Coordinates of C-alpha atoms in Angstrom, one line a residue:
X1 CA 6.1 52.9 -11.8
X2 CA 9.4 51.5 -11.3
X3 CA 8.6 48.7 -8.8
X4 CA 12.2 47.6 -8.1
X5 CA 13.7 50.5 -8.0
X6 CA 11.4 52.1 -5.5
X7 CA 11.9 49.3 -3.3
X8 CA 15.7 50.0 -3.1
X9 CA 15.6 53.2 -2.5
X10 CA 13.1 52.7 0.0
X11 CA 15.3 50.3 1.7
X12 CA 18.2 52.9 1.4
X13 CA 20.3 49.8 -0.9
X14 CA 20.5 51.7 -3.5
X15 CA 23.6 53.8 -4.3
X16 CA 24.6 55.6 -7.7
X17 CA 28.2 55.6 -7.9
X18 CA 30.3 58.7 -9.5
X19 CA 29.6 59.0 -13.0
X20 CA 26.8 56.4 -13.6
X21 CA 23.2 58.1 -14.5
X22 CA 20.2 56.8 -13.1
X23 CA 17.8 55.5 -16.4
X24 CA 15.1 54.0 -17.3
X25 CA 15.0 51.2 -18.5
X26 CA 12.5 51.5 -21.8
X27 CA 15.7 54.6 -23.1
X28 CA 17.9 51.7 -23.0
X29 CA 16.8 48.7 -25.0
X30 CA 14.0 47.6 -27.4
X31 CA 11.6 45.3 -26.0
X32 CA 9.3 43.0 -28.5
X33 CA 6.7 40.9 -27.3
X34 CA 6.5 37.5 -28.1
X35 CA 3.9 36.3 -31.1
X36 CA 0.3 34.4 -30.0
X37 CA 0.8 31.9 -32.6
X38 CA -1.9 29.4 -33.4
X39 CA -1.8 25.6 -31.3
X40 CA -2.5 24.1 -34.5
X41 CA 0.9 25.2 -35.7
X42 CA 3.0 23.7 -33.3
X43 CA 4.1 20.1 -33.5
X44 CA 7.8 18.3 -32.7
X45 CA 9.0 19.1 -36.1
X46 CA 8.2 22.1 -38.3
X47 CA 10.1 25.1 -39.9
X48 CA 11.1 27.0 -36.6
X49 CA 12.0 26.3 -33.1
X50 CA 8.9 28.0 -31.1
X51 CA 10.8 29.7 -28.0
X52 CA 8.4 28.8 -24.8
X53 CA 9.5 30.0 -21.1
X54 CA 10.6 26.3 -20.6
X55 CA 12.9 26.6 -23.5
X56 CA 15.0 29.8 -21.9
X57 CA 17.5 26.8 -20.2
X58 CA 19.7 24.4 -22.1
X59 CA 17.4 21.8 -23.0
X60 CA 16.9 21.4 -26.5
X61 CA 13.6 22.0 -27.9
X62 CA 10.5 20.4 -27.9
X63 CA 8.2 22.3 -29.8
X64 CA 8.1 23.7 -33.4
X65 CA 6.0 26.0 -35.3
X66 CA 5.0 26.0 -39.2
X67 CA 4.0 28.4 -41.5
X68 CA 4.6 32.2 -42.0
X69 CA 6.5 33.6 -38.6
X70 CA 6.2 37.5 -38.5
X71 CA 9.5 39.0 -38.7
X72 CA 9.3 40.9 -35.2
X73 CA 8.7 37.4 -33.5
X74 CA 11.8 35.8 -34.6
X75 CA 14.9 36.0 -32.0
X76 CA 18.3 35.6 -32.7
X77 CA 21.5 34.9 -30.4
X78 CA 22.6 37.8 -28.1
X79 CA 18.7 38.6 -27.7
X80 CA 17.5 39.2 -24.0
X81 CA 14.4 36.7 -23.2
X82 CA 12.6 37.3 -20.6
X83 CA 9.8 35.3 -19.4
X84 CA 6.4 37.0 -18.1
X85 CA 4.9 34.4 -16.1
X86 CA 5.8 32.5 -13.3
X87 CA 9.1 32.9 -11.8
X88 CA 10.3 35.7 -14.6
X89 CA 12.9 34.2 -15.8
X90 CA 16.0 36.1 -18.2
X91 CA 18.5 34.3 -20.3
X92 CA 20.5 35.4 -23.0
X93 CA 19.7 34.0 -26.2
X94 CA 22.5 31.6 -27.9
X95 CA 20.2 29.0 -29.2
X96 CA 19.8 30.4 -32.6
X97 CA 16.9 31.6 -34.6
X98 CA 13.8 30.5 -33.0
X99 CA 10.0 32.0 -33.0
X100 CA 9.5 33.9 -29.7
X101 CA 6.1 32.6 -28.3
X102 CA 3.5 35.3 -26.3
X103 CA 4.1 35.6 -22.7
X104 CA 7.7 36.0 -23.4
X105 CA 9.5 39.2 -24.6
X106 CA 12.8 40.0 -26.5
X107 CA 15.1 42.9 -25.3
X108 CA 18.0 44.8 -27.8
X109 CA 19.6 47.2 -26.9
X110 CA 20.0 51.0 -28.0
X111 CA 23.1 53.2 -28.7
X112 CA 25.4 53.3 -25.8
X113 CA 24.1 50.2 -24.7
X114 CA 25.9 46.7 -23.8
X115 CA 23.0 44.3 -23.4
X116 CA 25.3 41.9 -21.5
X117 CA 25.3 44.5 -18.7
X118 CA 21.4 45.3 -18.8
X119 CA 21.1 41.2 -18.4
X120 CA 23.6 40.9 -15.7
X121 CA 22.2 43.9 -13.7
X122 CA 18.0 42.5 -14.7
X123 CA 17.4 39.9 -12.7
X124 CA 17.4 41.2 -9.2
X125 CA 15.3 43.5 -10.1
X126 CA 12.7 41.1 -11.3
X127 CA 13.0 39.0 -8.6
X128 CA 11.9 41.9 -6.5
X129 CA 9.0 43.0 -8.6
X130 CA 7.9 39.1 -8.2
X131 CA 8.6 39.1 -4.8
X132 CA 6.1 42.2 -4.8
X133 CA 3.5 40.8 -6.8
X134 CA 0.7 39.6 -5.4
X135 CA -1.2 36.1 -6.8
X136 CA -3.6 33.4 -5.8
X137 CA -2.0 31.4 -9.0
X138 CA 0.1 32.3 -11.5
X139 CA 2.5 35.4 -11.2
X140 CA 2.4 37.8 -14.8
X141 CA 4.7 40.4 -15.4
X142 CA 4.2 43.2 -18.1
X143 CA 5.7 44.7 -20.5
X144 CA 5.5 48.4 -19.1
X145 CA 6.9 46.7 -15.4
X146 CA 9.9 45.8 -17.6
X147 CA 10.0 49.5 -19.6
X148 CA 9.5 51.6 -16.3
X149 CA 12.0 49.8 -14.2
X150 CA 15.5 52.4 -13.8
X151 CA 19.3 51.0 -13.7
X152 CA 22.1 52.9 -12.7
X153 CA 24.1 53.0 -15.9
X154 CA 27.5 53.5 -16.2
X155 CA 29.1 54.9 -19.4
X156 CA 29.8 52.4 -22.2
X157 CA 33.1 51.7 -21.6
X158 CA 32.7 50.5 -18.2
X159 CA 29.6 48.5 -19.0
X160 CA 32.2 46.3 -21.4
X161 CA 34.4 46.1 -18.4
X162 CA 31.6 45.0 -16.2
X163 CA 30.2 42.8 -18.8
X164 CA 33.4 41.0 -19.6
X165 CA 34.7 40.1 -16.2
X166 CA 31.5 38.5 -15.2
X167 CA 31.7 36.9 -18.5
X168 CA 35.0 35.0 -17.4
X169 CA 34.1 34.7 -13.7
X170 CA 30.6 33.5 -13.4
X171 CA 31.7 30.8 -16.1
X172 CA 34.4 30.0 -14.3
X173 CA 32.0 29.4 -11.0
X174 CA 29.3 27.7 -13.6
X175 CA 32.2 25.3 -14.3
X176 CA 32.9 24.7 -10.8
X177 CA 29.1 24.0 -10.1
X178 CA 29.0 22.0 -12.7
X179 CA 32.1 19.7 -11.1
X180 CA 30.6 19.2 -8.3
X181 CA 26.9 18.2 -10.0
X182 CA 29.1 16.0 -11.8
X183 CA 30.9 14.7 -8.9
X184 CA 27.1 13.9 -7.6
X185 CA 25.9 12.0 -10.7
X186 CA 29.1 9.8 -10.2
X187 CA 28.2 8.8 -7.3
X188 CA 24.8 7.9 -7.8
X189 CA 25.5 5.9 -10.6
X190 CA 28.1 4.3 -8.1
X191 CA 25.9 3.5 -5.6
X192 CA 23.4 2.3 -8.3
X193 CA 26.0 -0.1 -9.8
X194 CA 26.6 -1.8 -6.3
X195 CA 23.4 -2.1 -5.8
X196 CA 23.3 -3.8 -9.3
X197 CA 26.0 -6.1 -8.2
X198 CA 25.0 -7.3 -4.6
X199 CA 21.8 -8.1 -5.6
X200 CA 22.5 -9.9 -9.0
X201 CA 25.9 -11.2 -9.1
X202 CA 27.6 -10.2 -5.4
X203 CA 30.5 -9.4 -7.4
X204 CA 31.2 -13.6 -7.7
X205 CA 33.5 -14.7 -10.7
X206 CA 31.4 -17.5 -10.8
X207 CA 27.9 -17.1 -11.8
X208 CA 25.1 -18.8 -13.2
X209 CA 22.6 -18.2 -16.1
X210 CA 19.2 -16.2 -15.2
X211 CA 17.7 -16.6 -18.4
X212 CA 16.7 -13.0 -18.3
X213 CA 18.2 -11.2 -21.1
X214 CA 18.1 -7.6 -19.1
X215 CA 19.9 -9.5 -16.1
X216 CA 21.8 -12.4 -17.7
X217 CA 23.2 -13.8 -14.7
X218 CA 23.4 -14.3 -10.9
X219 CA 25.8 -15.7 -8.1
X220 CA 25.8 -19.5 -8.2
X221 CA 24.0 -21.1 -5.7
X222 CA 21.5 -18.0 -5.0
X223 CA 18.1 -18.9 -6.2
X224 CA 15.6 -17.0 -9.0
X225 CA 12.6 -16.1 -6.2
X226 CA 9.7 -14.9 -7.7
X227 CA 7.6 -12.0 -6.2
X228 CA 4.5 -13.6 -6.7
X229 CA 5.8 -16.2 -4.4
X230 CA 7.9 -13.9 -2.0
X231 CA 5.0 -11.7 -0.8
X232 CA 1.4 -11.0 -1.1
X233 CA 0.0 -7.8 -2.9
X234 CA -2.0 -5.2 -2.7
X235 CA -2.7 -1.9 -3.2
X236 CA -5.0 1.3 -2.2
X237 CA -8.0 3.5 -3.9
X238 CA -8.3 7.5 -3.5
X239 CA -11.5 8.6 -1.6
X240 CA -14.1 10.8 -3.3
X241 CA -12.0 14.1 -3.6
X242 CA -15.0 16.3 -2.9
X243 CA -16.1 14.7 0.3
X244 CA -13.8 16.7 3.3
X245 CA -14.5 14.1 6.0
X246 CA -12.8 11.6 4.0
X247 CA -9.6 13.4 4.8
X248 CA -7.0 14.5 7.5
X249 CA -7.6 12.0 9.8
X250 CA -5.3 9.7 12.0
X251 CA -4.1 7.1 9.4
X252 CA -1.4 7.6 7.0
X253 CA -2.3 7.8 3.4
X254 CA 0.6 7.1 1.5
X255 CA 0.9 8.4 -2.5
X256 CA 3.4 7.8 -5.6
X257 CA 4.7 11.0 -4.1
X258 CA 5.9 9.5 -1.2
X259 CA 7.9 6.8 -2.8
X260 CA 11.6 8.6 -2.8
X261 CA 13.6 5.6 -2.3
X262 CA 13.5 5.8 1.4
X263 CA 12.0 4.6 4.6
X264 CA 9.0 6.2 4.5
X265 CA 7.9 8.3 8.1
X266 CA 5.5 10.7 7.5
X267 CA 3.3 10.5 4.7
X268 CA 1.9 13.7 3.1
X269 CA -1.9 13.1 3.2
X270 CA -4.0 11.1 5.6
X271 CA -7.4 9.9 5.9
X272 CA -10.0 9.8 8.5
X273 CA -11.9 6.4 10.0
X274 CA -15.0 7.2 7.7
X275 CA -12.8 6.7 4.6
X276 CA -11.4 3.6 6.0
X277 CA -15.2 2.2 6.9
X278 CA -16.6 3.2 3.7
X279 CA -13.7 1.8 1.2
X280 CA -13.2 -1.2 2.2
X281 CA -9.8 -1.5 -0.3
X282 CA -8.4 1.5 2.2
X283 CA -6.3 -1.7 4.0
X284 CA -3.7 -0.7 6.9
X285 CA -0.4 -2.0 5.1
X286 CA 2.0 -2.3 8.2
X287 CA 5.4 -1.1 9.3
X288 CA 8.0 -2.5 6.9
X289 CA 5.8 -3.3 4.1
X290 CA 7.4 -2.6 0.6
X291 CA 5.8 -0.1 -1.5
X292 CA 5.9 0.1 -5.2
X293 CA 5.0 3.0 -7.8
X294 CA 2.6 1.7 -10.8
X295 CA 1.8 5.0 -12.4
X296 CA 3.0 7.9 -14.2
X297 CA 6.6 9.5 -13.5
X298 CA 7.4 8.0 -10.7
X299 CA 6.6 4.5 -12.1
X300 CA 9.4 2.2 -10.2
X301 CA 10.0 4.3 -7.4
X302 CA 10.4 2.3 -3.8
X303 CA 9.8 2.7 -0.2
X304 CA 9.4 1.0 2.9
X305 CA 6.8 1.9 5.4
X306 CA 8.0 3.3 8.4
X307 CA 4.9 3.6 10.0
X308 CA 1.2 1.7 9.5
X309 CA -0.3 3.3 6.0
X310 CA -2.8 2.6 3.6
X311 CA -1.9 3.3 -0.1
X312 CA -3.4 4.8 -3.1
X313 CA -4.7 2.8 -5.9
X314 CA -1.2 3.7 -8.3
X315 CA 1.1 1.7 -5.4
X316 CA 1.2 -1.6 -4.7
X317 CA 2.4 -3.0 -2.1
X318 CA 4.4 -6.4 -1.1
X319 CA 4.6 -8.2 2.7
X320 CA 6.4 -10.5 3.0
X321 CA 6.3 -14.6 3.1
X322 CA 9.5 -15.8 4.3
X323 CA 12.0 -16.4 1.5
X324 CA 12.7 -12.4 0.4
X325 CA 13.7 -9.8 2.8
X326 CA 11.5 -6.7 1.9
X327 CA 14.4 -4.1 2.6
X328 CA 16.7 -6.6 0.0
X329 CA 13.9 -6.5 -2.5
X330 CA 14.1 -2.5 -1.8
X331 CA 17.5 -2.5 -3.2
X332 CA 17.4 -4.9 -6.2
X333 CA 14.0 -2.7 -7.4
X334 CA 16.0 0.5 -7.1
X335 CA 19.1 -1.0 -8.8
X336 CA 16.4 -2.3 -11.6
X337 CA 14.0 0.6 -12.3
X338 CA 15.4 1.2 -15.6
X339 CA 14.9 -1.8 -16.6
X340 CA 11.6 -2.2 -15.3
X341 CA 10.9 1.3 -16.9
X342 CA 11.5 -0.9 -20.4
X343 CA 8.8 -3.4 -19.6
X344 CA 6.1 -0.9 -18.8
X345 CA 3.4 -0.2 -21.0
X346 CA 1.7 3.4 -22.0
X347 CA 2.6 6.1 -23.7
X348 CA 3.6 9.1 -22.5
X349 CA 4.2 8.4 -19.1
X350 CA 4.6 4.6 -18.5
X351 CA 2.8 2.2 -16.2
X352 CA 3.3 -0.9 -14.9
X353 CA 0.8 -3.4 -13.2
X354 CA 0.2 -5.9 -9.8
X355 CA 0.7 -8.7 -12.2
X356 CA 3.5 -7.5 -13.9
X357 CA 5.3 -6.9 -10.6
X358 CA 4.1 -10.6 -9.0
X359 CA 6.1 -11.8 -12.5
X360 CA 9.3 -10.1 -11.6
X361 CA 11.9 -12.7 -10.6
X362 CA 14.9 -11.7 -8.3
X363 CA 18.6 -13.4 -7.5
X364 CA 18.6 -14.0 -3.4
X365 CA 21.3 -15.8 -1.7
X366 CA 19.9 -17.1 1.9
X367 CA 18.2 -14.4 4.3
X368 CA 21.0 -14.3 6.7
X369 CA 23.1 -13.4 3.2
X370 CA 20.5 -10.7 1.9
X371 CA 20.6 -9.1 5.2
X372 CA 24.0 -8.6 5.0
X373 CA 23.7 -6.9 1.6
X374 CA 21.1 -5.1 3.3
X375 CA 23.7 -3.6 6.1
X376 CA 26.4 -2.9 3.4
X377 CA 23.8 -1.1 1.2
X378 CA 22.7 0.6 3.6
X379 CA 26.2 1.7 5.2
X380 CA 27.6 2.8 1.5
X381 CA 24.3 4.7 1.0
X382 CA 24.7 6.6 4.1
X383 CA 28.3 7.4 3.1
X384 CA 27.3 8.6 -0.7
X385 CA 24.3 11.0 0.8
X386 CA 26.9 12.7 3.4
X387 CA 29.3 13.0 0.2
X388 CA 26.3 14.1 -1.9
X389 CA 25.1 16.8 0.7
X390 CA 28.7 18.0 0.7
X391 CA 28.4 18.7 -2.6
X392 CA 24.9 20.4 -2.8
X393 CA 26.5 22.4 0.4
X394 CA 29.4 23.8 -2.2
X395 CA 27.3 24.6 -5.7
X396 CA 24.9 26.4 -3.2
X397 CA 27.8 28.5 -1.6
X398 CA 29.0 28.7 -5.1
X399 CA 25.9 30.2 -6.8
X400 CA 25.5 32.2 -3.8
X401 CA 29.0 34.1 -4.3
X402 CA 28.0 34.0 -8.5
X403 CA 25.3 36.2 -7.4
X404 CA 27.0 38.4 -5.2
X405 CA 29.8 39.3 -7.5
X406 CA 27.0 40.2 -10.3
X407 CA 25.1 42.4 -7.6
X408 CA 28.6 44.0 -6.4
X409 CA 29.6 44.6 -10.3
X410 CA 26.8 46.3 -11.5
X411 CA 25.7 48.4 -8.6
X412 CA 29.6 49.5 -9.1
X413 CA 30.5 48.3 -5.5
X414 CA 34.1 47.7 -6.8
X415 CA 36.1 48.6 -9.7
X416 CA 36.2 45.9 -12.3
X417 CA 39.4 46.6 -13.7
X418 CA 42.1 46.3 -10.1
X419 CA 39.5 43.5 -9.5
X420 CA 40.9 39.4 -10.1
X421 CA 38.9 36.0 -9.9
X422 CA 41.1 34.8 -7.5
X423 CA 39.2 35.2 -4.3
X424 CA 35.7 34.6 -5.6
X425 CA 35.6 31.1 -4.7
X426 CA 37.9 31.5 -1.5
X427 CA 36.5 29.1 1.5
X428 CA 34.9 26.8 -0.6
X429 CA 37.1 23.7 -1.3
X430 CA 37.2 21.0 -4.1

């Protein structure tokens, strides 16, 4: 049953233009499906690259597979790849030869047949069909869902023509996109730097010596405060998981998750009075408090508490004692975390402990000074997210238009050959 296509026609979007034949899909193209290949064979180096559905993007890989590879599993560039779980995924293949993993499939075409056009004109309808699916977990999509869906199909010819101006256009747009995600990184790494500089150096010629080798030096006359020293710590514990009453109650229950390097107003999880009598580490952290990320991928991460919270056992969190500001201490850690990322320990994902972050040792000028890097921080960061959310604003118009132009080509809304790249990004400024 063609899922997609039925669905269009259904909803009276679907229109074959004058000379293009309705076909299915499995007359058109080849499909293969991917190989179940042994776990044992896979490791980070080996004779092949072992295509996985989180390979289909640019990344390079991570996985490889040893010994014999049957010939029908191996994929080479201008292949179709299609993932079959999740989100259904399609890329073109330009990654070279690889060994194409089960739960993926591998699409070439027939006589007659550009492949660029069947991957341009694909997606949408595979979006539908996921769109359609129903699933308490994991979406699948089959082979025969891929086979059964129709295309209109114009003659070869015209599918070059198609093919070839989105070619040019959509990589002019990608280039665009790219800009402007460019344009973002910048500045981050901007705002990161001046954070670097108002809470190490303040940009003074003269310095002094920190003794630190991954932050050499300070502004003279600031003094090295150590945490330890600056503010008590703590930190939290997680309530038995299967015991409901523990849970949604009145008292926030802040998680690593929450850390975003923000204020932090409204937690995701909370816990109930029960949890609080019963674990006595459950402590009310209040308003202001600085919270720090010990575990796993978002070791380093900051926030401050907005509102009264208690804390899981993988934060810890720091009140203060008089000589640090908390919210100048916010800064310096998120100007750091890479080099706090250095000192943790663990392996794949790294940690780092209360001690270790009682040991760490910050630059501070007098509080009256720190709260003034505090208000320029704080102003240049408001600045950098409007500029940021500009951007974001444009790549999402952008991909938006990429989209329309491929739905307008191949549904042959207008004719490829009058048609220029001019207007595609019209409205949407540098």
């Amino acid at each position: 049953m063609s899922i997609a296509w039925q669905a269009r026609t259904r909803s009276g979007t679907e229109t074959v233009p004058h000379g293009w034949t309705v076909r299915r899909v499995g007359d058109l193209i080849a499909l293969t499906n991917g190989f179940p290949f042994p776990s044992e064979s896979f490791g980070p180096t080996g004779d092949i690259p072992l295509v996985r559905i989180r390979d289909l993007g640019d990344a390079p890989f991570e996985t490889f597979v040893s010994g014999r590879v049957p010939v029908s599993a191996l994929v080479r560039n201008g292949d179709v790849i299609i993932g079959m779980d999740g989100d259904f995924n399609l890329a073109i293949w330009r990654k070279g030869e690889a060994a194409l993993n089960q739960r993926l499939c591998a699409l070439r075409p027939r006589p007659d047949v550009d492949i660029r056009f069947i991957a341009y004109f694909l997606p949408s309808s595979l979006k539908i069909i996921n769109d359609l699916t129903f699933s308490t977990t994991v979406k699948h999509l089959s082979s025969t869902d891929v086979l059964s869906e129709r295309i209109a199909l114009p003659p070869l010819p015209e599918q070059r023509r198609i093919a070839d101006f989105l070619d040019a256009e959509t990589a002019r747009i990608d280039r665009l996109i790219a800009a402007s995600q460019r344009q973002s990184d910048s500045m981050s790494e901007r705002l990161t730097e001046f954070l670097r500089q108002m809470t190490t150096t303040a940009g003074d010629r003269v310095t002094m010596p920190t003794g630190i080798a991954w932050m050499p030096a300070m502004a003279a006359g600031w003094r090295l405060l150590k945490i330890g020293r600056s503010f008590t710590s703590g930190s939290g514990t997680t309530p038995r998981s299967s015991e409901s009453a523990y849970f949604g109650g009145e008292h926030n229950w802040v998680n690593t998750g929450d850390l975003r390097d923000r204020v932090i107003e409204r937690p995701n999880k909370t816990v109930t009075d029960r949890a609080l009598a019963e674990y006595p580490t459950l402590k009310i952290y209040a308003p202001g408090s600085l919270v720090v990320a010990m575990y796993g991928a978002t070791t380093g991460r900051v926030g401050i508490l907005g509102v009264p919270a208690c804390v899981n056992q993988a934060c810890c969190v720091l009140s203060e004692l008089g000589p640090l500001d908390s919210q100048y201490a916010f800064f310096w850690f998120r100007a750091h975390r890479e080099e706090l990322l250095k000192l943790a320990s663990g392996g794949g994902q790294p940690n780092i402990s209360q001690d270790l972050v009682r040991s760490l040792r910050i630059p501070a000028p007098c509080r009256s000074v720190q709260q003034e890097v505090v208000r320029r921080a704080i102003d240049l960061e408001t600045v950098t997210a409007r500029q940021k959310a500009y951007q974001k604003r444009r790549a999402d118009l952008l991909a938006e238009r990429r989209q329309a132009l491929i739905t307008a080509a191949v549904t042959g809304q207008f004719d490829v050959s009058t048609a220029g790249g001019r207007n595609v990004t019209e409205g949407i400024t540098a």
